[in-house]
Structures are given as C-alpha cells and as structure tokens.
C-alpha cells in the first residue's frame, strides 16, 4: 500500500490509537478488526460517505461527529475510538483513508491471533491459501473478477476454506477477495503473508527446492538466512522437481538462485555474451 505524506501521518496516528485501544484488557481485538473492515466495505460502496469522512474542508470535530452519528450503537466503543482517530486526521484522498482503515482492521485481526497464540498458524495458512490460488489460474481469475458479485466470491472462499482455517485467516482472505478490484488476489494474499510474518518482526523467505528438505536442512537454511539478513526469517518451502537440484530463495526483491536450472541458465547467458 502506497500512501502520500499526509495519509502516512494519519495512519501513524491511527495505529497509535489502535495500539492504545487494544492494550485495554476489555477490548476484543478480533471484534475491533471485524468492525473496522465492515466500515471499509461500507465506504467502498458509498462514495459520498467516503468523501465526507475524508473532507479536509470540514473540521476534524465535524468529521468525528459524523462517524459517531453513523456508527454509535452499531460498533463497539474500541472500534469507534479508532474511527475517531481516522476521521479526525487529514488524509491525502478518500481512497487512501479507506486503504488505511483496511490496514488497521488487518492489524487488529493479527493482534487477536497473537493474543491467542495463533499467529504462526495464521501465517502458515495464509501462505497455503496463497499458493493454492496461485496454482489455480481459473480460481484466481474468478476471485479477481471485477464483475463478480461480492457475495458469490465470499461464498466461494467459504466453501473452499471454511472450517479448514482459523477464523482470522478466513476473514483476512475474504477481505482481500472483496477488495481485489482487478489487481489480482494473489498479490493481496502475498502481502498478508508478509504482514503476518512482520507481527513477529520477521521477513518471509520463499524457498523453492528440487527435493523436500529435512528438518535439519530447513533449520540450517533458516539459521544461514538469519545471519545474512541480520533478523529472523520465516521460511515457506515449496518443492519443484523442475529445478533439477538445489534451491531458489526469494526474500523481498532479492533472489538467490542456487538451483541447477538457474546455474545452467546463467552459463548459457555467459556463453551468449562471449
């Protein structure tokens, strides 16, 4: 998510408020996350309301009063406090306000997974869902279809993953599908994997191996990557015999290609330049 300067500042203030709200023992992080994402859905549908909540020509007090009139009694007080911070700040555009609110909803849901000790499970499940979607082009096309009814997409997601994944995982996946807007569900799912990993101050290494790795090999690779990057690295491993041997490791935009296929391609490039 790319935000302009004003929106970055607004999101930072809202994140601080969210942290304060969720630090209260009485706040249910999962409920807050669900409620914030429900507001995202409403703002996506109601462009006039989206503009009113982000209208910099009105006072912050007027915008927060608008939010209170709309949602008081319909959302929990913790969620309303976060919305107060969102509406009371200056955003670069209505769309960036909605994107920032989505970020807050996701953060609250991942916080709930942390509190229940399920964030590892959620991260792993998001990765698996992302790989399932990436491996099924027709499924990704259906989920990313701009003309596809939101309810039909939600039903498809629930049919595929309901009762098979954590409720936080399912909610996050549904939100990505609802807001894909032709950008591709796969990209959104990969971002969720990174967000879940970052909750534990880690980065994600996507590892493709010609053969299944043993537990010892996985541990050794993890330790080596931790040393290289100076931080904890989450490993997600896939097997692809087409590599012929070795590994391909992708961390962010950096790719370490130690596969037989990659080495052969490199040799061919060198020979072509000779």
XYZ file of N, CA and C in Angstrom, residues 29 90 131 217 271:
15
model
N -9.805 -7.761 20.247
C -9.110 -7.359 19.023
C -9.786 -7.918 17.773
N -6.117 14.203 8.726
C -6.165 14.649 7.331
C -5.535 13.578 6.441
N -0.724 -20.048 -2.107
C -0.172 -20.991 -3.060
C -1.279 -21.752 -3.807
N 17.935 -29.731 7.433
C 18.278 -28.824 6.334
C 17.492 -27.517 6.441
N 27.830 -17.666 -22.056
C 28.293 -18.152 -23.351
C 27.774 -17.290 -24.495
